[in-house]
Coordinates of C-alpha atoms in Angstrom, one line a residue:
X1 CA 0.0 0.0 0.0
X2 CA 1.3 3.4 -0.9
X3 CA 1.6 6.0 1.8
X4 CA 2.0 9.7 0.9
X5 CA 3.5 12.9 2.3
X6 CA 1.9 16.2 1.4
X7 CA 3.0 19.8 1.0
X8 CA 1.2 23.1 0.8
X9 CA 2.9 25.8 -1.1
X10 CA 2.0 29.4 -1.9
X11 CA 2.2 30.4 -5.5
X12 CA 3.3 33.7 -6.8
X13 CA 1.5 34.5 -10.1
X14 CA 4.7 35.9 -11.8
X15 CA 6.6 32.6 -11.0
X16 CA 4.0 29.9 -11.1
X17 CA 5.5 27.7 -13.8
X18 CA 9.0 27.8 -12.2
X19 CA 7.6 26.9 -8.8
X20 CA 5.5 24.0 -10.1
X21 CA 8.5 22.8 -12.2
X22 CA 10.9 22.8 -9.2
X23 CA 8.4 20.8 -6.9
X24 CA 7.8 18.4 -9.8
X25 CA 11.6 17.7 -10.3
X26 CA 11.7 16.8 -6.6
X27 CA 9.0 14.1 -7.2
X28 CA 6.0 16.0 -6.1
X29 CA 2.7 15.7 -7.9
X30 CA 0.3 18.5 -8.1
X31 CA -3.0 17.6 -6.6
X32 CA -4.9 21.0 -6.5
X33 CA -4.6 24.6 -6.7
X34 CA -6.9 26.8 -4.6
X35 CA -7.6 30.5 -4.9
X36 CA -7.9 31.9 -1.4
X37 CA -9.6 35.4 -1.1
X38 CA -7.3 38.0 0.6
X39 CA -7.4 41.7 1.2
X40 CA -5.6 43.7 -1.4
X41 CA -4.3 47.2 -1.2
X42 CA -6.6 49.8 0.4
X43 CA -7.5 53.2 -1.0
X44 CA -9.3 56.1 0.4
X45 CA -12.2 57.4 -1.8
X46 CA -13.7 60.6 -0.4
X47 CA -14.1 59.7 3.3
X48 CA -14.4 56.0 2.7
X49 CA -11.7 53.3 2.9
X50 CA -12.0 50.8 0.0
X51 CA -10.3 47.5 0.2
X52 CA -9.4 46.1 -3.3
X53 CA -10.1 42.4 -3.6
X54 CA -7.1 40.1 -4.0
X55 CA -6.5 36.4 -4.3
X56 CA -3.7 34.1 -2.9
X57 CA -2.9 31.0 -4.8
X58 CA -2.1 27.8 -2.8
X59 CA -0.8 24.6 -4.4
X60 CA -1.2 21.2 -2.8
X61 CA 1.3 18.5 -3.7
X62 CA 1.8 14.8 -2.8
X63 CA 4.5 12.2 -3.3
X64 CA 5.0 8.6 -2.2
X65 CA 6.7 8.4 1.3
X66 CA 10.1 6.8 1.1
X67 CA 9.0 3.9 3.2
X68 CA 5.8 2.9 1.3
X69 CA 4.8 -0.7 1.4

């Protein structure tokens, strides 16, 4: 039976391919990417503070554990 280890990795939009390729070279398989809502930069419009929407990308990887049966 295969046992797995997992990793959670934040992705930067400008370097997504490089990050995924590096983890893949180390034997990690991409399982999923989730977009997590986050607060972006704030701006003041009149007397009101407006928070721009933003997204954080998180990659989930797995690979067989070294001692798999």
